[in-house]
mmCIF file of C-alpha atoms in Angstrom:
data_model
loop_
_atom_site.group_PDB
_atom_site.id
_atom_site.type_symbol
_atom_site.label_atom_id
_atom_site.label_comp_id
_atom_site.label_asym_id
_atom_site.label_seq_id
_atom_site.Cartn_x
_atom_site.Cartn_y
_atom_site.Cartn_z
ATOM 1 C CA MET A 1 117.004 110.870 106.147
ATOM 2 C CA LEU A 2 114.571 108.473 107.776
ATOM 3 C CA LEU A 3 112.567 109.340 110.876
ATOM 4 C CA ARG A 4 112.447 106.871 113.741
ATOM 5 C CA ASP A 5 109.414 104.618 113.584
ATOM 6 C CA GLY A 6 107.180 105.085 116.632
ATOM 7 C CA SER A 7 108.779 108.376 117.681
ATOM 8 C CA ARG A 8 106.689 111.480 118.235
ATOM 9 C CA LEU A 9 106.831 114.893 116.582
ATOM 10 C CA GLY A 10 104.373 117.558 117.660
ATOM 11 C CA GLN A 11 101.187 115.703 118.583
ATOM 12 C CA ALA A 12 101.828 112.930 116.036
ATOM 13 C CA PHE A 13 103.383 109.488 116.079
ATOM 14 C CA VAL A 14 105.752 108.550 113.259
ATOM 15 C CA ILE A 15 105.013 105.596 110.986
ATOM 16 C CA LEU A 16 107.604 104.383 108.496
ATOM 17 C CA ALA A 17 105.948 102.922 105.396
ATOM 18 C CA ILE A 18 108.906 103.109 103.031
ATOM 19 C CA LEU A 19 108.293 102.317 99.376
ATOM 20 C CA PRO A 20 110.638 100.027 97.468
ATOM 21 C CA LYS A 21 112.216 101.172 94.225
ATOM 22 C CA GLY A 22 109.429 101.619 91.713
ATOM 23 C CA VAL A 23 107.633 103.852 89.239
ATOM 24 C CA VAL A 24 107.385 106.970 91.434
ATOM 25 C CA ASN A 25 110.324 106.098 93.681
ATOM 26 C CA PRO A 26 113.202 105.614 91.234
ATOM 27 C CA MET A 27 115.661 106.247 94.084
ATOM 28 C CA THR A 28 117.463 109.049 92.283
ATOM 29 C CA PRO A 29 119.307 111.591 94.453
ATOM 30 C CA ASN A 30 117.619 114.569 96.099
ATOM 31 C CA THR A 31 119.844 117.517 97.030
ATOM 32 C CA GLN A 32 117.417 118.508 99.835
ATOM 33 C CA GLN A 33 117.756 122.271 99.384
ATOM 34 C CA SER A 34 114.225 123.146 100.541
ATOM 35 C CA ILE A 35 110.968 121.824 102.000
ATOM 36 C CA THR A 36 107.696 122.048 100.068
ATOM 37 C CA ILE A 37 104.255 122.060 101.675
ATOM 38 C CA HIS A 38 101.203 120.582 99.926
ATOM 39 C CA ASN A 39 97.607 119.644 100.687
ATOM 40 C CA THR A 40 96.565 116.154 99.668
ATOM 41 C CA GLY A 41 93.517 117.256 97.650
ATOM 42 C CA ASN A 42 91.764 114.245 99.173
ATOM 43 C CA PRO A 43 89.256 115.516 101.785
ATOM 44 C CA GLU A 44 88.898 113.495 105.010
ATOM 45 C CA ALA A 45 91.512 110.895 103.978
ATOM 46 C CA THR A 46 94.053 110.223 106.731
ATOM 47 C CA ALA A 47 97.821 109.908 106.608
ATOM 48 C CA LYS A 48 97.521 106.142 106.972
ATOM 49 C CA GLY A 49 94.943 106.125 104.189
ATOM 50 C CA HIS A 50 97.487 107.566 101.767
ATOM 51 C CA ILE A 51 99.820 104.589 102.177
ATOM 52 C CA GLY A 52 97.666 102.575 99.787
ATOM 53 C CA ALA A 53 97.399 105.423 97.285
ATOM 54 C CA ILE A 54 101.120 106.067 96.978
ATOM 55 C CA THR A 55 101.776 102.312 96.849
ATOM 56 C CA GLN A 56 99.467 102.082 93.835
ATOM 57 C CA ASN A 57 101.319 104.990 92.255
ATOM 58 C CA ASN A 58 104.611 103.171 92.777
ATOM 59 C CA ASN A 59 103.218 99.994 91.222
ATOM 60 C CA GLY A 60 102.187 101.908 88.109
ATOM 61 C CA THR A 61 98.441 101.585 88.736
ATOM 62 C CA GLY A 62 97.864 105.096 90.109
ATOM 63 C CA ARG A 63 98.971 108.667 89.459
ATOM 64 C CA GLU A 64 102.502 109.670 88.540
ATOM 65 C CA ALA A 65 103.005 111.416 91.868
ATOM 66 C CA SER A 66 104.995 110.810 95.031
ATOM 67 C CA TRP A 67 106.068 112.661 98.168
ATOM 68 C CA HIS A 68 108.110 112.026 101.283
ATOM 69 C CA PHE A 69 105.612 112.534 104.126
ATOM 70 C CA THR A 70 101.861 112.564 104.723
ATOM 71 C CA VAL A 71 100.746 114.322 107.912
ATOM 72 C CA ASP A 72 97.412 114.389 109.728
ATOM 73 C CA ASP A 73 96.205 115.164 113.251
ATOM 74 C CA ARG A 74 97.570 111.896 114.676
ATOM 75 C CA TYR A 75 100.306 110.515 112.446
ATOM 76 C CA ILE A 76 103.298 111.452 110.317
ATOM 77 C CA VAL A 77 103.797 108.749 107.693
ATOM 78 C CA GLN A 78 107.102 108.662 105.832
ATOM 79 C CA HIS A 79 106.946 106.998 102.418
ATOM 80 C CA ILE A 80 110.359 107.785 100.878
ATOM 81 C CA ASP A 81 113.808 108.582 102.288
ATOM 82 C CA THR A 82 114.446 112.329 101.944
ATOM 83 C CA ALA A 83 117.740 111.466 100.202
ATOM 84 C CA PHE A 84 115.689 110.463 97.144
ATOM 85 C CA GLU A 85 113.664 112.711 94.858
ATOM 86 C CA THR A 86 109.871 112.548 94.623
ATOM 87 C CA TRP A 87 107.439 113.608 91.921
ATOM 88 C CA ASN A 88 105.590 116.436 93.622
ATOM 89 C CA THR A 89 106.306 119.927 92.272
ATOM 90 C CA LEU A 90 105.108 119.888 88.631
ATOM 91 C CA ALA A 91 108.426 121.641 87.963
ATOM 92 C CA GLY A 92 110.541 118.711 86.774
ATOM 93 C CA LYS A 93 114.008 118.060 88.161
ATOM 94 C CA ALA A 94 114.405 121.688 89.250
ATOM 95 C CA GLY A 95 111.855 121.007 91.982
ATOM 96 C CA ASN A 96 111.546 117.256 92.379
ATOM 97 C CA ALA A 97 115.272 116.609 92.823
ATOM 98 C CA THR A 98 115.877 119.524 95.211
ATOM 99 C CA THR A 99 113.034 119.578 97.747
ATOM 100 C CA ILE A 100 111.439 117.503 100.503
ATOM 101 C CA ALA A 101 107.685 117.108 99.976
ATOM 102 C CA ILE A 102 105.169 117.162 102.841
ATOM 103 C CA GLU A 103 101.477 116.502 102.170
ATOM 104 C CA ILE A 104 99.044 117.806 104.815
ATOM 105 C CA CYS A 105 95.711 116.005 105.058
ATOM 106 C CA GLU A 106 92.450 117.926 104.710
ATOM 107 C CA PHE A 107 89.620 117.844 107.263
ATOM 108 C CA ALA A 108 86.366 119.766 107.528
ATOM 109 C CA ASP A 109 86.799 119.673 111.305
ATOM 110 C CA PRO A 110 88.842 122.803 112.138
ATOM 111 C CA VAL A 111 90.441 121.204 115.201
ATOM 112 C CA ARG A 112 91.724 118.222 113.207
ATOM 113 C CA GLN A 113 92.947 120.548 110.457
ATOM 114 C CA ALA A 114 94.775 122.772 112.929
ATOM 115 C CA LEU A 115 96.446 119.755 114.543
ATOM 116 C CA ALA A 116 97.509 118.401 111.145
ATOM 117 C CA GLU A 117 99.108 121.725 110.255
ATOM 118 C CA ASP A 118 100.769 121.969 113.669
ATOM 119 C CA ASN A 119 102.225 118.485 113.189
ATOM 120 C CA ALA A 120 103.499 119.457 109.744
ATOM 121 C CA ALA A 121 105.158 122.539 111.244
ATOM 122 C CA ALA A 122 106.776 120.320 113.896
ATOM 123 C CA LEU A 123 108.099 118.040 111.144
ATOM 124 C CA VAL A 124 109.538 121.000 109.230
ATOM 125 C CA LYS A 125 111.162 122.289 112.413
ATOM 126 C CA TYR A 126 112.715 118.854 113.002
ATOM 127 C CA LEU A 127 114.075 118.605 109.452
ATOM 128 C CA ILE A 128 115.642 122.059 109.749
ATOM 129 C CA ALA A 129 117.218 121.072 113.075
ATOM 130 C CA LYS A 130 118.739 118.067 111.284
ATOM 131 C CA GLY A 131 120.445 120.305 108.728
ATOM 132 C CA ILE A 132 117.905 120.866 105.952
ATOM 133 C CA PRO A 133 118.024 124.557 104.896
ATOM 134 C CA ASN A 134 115.290 126.753 106.352
ATOM 135 C CA VAL A 135 113.786 127.336 102.920
ATOM 136 C CA VAL A 136 110.097 126.443 103.173
ATOM 137 C CA LYS A 137 108.048 126.704 99.997
ATOM 138 C CA GLN A 138 104.459 126.294 98.938
ATOM 139 C CA HIS A 139 103.663 123.983 96.035
ATOM 140 C CA HIS A 140 102.339 127.215 94.517
ATOM 141 C CA ASP A 141 105.894 128.567 94.357
ATOM 142 C CA TRP A 142 106.894 125.823 91.927
ATOM 143 C CA SER A 143 103.860 125.530 89.681
ATOM 144 C CA GLY A 144 101.367 128.307 90.413
ATOM 145 C CA LYS A 145 98.871 125.741 91.717
ATOM 146 C CA ASP A 146 96.650 126.852 94.618
ATOM 147 C CA CYS A 147 98.390 124.543 97.070
ATOM 148 C CA PRO A 148 98.440 124.188 100.047
ATOM 149 C CA HIS A 149 94.966 125.628 99.566
ATOM 150 C CA THR A 150 93.718 125.237 103.169
ATOM 151 C CA ILE A 151 96.570 127.419 104.435
ATOM 152 C CA ARG A 152 96.494 129.843 101.511
ATOM 153 C CA ALA A 153 92.742 130.417 101.946
ATOM 154 C CA ARG A 154 93.194 132.050 105.356
ATOM 155 C CA PRO A 155 94.335 135.658 105.784
ATOM 156 C CA ASN A 156 98.043 135.489 106.705
ATOM 157 C CA GLY A 157 97.750 131.688 106.620
ATOM 158 C CA TRP A 158 101.160 131.043 105.105
ATOM 159 C CA GLN A 159 102.949 133.487 107.379
ATOM 160 C CA ASP A 160 101.192 131.946 110.376
ATOM 161 C CA PHE A 161 102.480 128.526 109.299
ATOM 162 C CA LEU A 162 106.033 129.836 108.950
ATOM 163 C CA ASN A 163 105.739 131.457 112.376
ATOM 164 C CA LYS A 164 104.908 128.042 113.855
ATOM 165 C CA VAL A 165 107.977 126.579 112.187
ATOM 166 C CA ASN A 166 110.241 129.312 113.531
ATOM 167 C CA GLU A 167 108.827 129.877 117.012
ATOM 168 C CA GLU A 168 110.922 128.892 120.001
ATOM 169 C CA GLU A 169 110.446 125.416 121.437
ATOM 170 C CA GLY A 170 107.651 125.319 123.974
ATOM 171 C CA GLU A 171 106.327 128.725 122.977
ATOM 172 C CA MET A 172 102.507 128.838 122.857
ATOM 173 C CA LYS A 173 101.134 131.678 120.739
ATOM 174 C CA LEU A 174 97.485 131.318 121.695
ATOM 175 C CA SER A 175 95.291 133.665 123.677
ATOM 176 C CA VAL A 176 93.558 132.539 126.868
ATOM 177 C CA GLN A 177 90.278 132.505 124.941
ATOM 178 C CA GLU A 178 91.761 130.307 122.198
ATOM 179 C CA VAL A 179 93.110 127.823 124.730
ATOM 180 C CA ASP A 180 89.735 127.717 126.502
ATOM 181 C CA TYR A 181 87.979 127.063 123.186
ATOM 182 C CA ILE A 182 90.361 124.271 122.147
ATOM 183 C CA LEU A 183 90.022 122.554 125.521
ATOM 184 C CA SER A 184 86.222 122.827 125.420
ATOM 185 C CA VAL A 185 86.093 121.244 121.951
ATOM 186 C CA LEU A 186 88.473 118.457 122.951
ATOM 187 C CA GLY A 187 86.406 117.853 126.084
ATOM 188 C CA LYS A 188 83.253 117.527 124.004
ATOM 189 C CA TYR A 189 84.986 115.077 121.667
ATOM 190 C CA TRP A 190 86.151 112.996 124.624
ATOM 191 C CA HIS A 191 82.612 112.705 126.021
ATOM 192 C CA ASP A 192 81.072 112.012 122.600
ATOM 193 C CA MET A 193 83.471 109.209 121.677
ATOM 194 C CA ASP A 194 81.969 105.813 120.871
ATOM 195 C CA GLY A 195 83.924 104.061 123.590
ATOM 196 C CA SER A 196 87.207 103.738 121.701
ATOM 197 C CA LYS A 197 89.818 103.886 124.445
ATOM 198 C CA GLU A 198 92.582 104.638 121.926
ATOM 199 C CA ILE A 199 90.802 107.758 120.669
ATOM 200 C CA GLN A 200 89.838 108.882 124.179
ATOM 201 C CA ASP A 201 93.422 108.429 125.391
ATOM 202 C CA TYR A 202 94.766 110.390 122.417
ATOM 203 C CA THR A 203 92.255 113.217 122.953
ATOM 204 C CA HIS A 204 93.255 113.383 126.623
ATOM 205 C CA PHE A 205 96.933 113.455 125.619
ATOM 206 C CA VAL A 206 96.363 116.360 123.202
ATOM 207 C CA ALA A 207 94.368 118.311 125.798
ATOM 208 C CA ASN A 208 97.165 117.912 128.330
ATOM 209 C CA ARG A 209 99.747 119.049 125.779
ATOM 210 C CA VAL A 210 97.693 122.202 125.186
ATOM 211 C CA ARG A 211 97.460 122.759 128.955
ATOM 212 C CA GLU A 212 101.177 122.155 129.433
ATOM 213 C CA GLU A 213 102.289 124.410 126.578
ATOM 214 C CA SER A 214 100.012 127.222 127.780
ATOM 215 C CA GLY A 215 101.274 127.002 131.373
ATOM 216 C CA ARG A 216 98.296 125.171 132.854
ATOM 217 C CA PRO A 217 98.450 122.021 135.004
ATOM 218 C CA LYS A 218 97.723 118.647 133.440
ATOM 219 C CA GLN A 219 94.553 116.803 134.383
#
């Protein structure tokens, strides 16, 4: 399965950056029986920034690792068709040839991190709607590795992520205080921007999505 380039899932725009056949993309079949969530282990690097890294891996000049999607607060980058296996589980064929791998970027900024995880949940929801079984795993389930560590570090973090995947469309599970806080932080970011219209427009878009989903009027 390939996403549509330029489409939107959650708060993110989709970018197709599909790898050719290579070292970590041998184009062997993937039975797509589950979805596995990872963290990149690369603090502050964006989804776009991982295009170069996985390309190096595929050329044989990087790590022996690959995955289908990298997700951050703004973009979902697809690197490999979900019909093909990736090298992501540390569990050999039992994992690599049966699961779809999603890498979530890591940010110190809690708002960016929350948006990245929300976008990953939206991607999982989309894949399930397209017929992938609703079997969502942590990398930890395959190998025992503490991954996705940003989610696992929070009390009930994994269950909260699964709740986002399974909640009804349009449902906003945030308190009034949480919505107020998110909007105040986004407002501060908008005013502190360095003049980049693209970033300001995106921040305004996200704020209006929060307002809309929580039943408030757009501004």
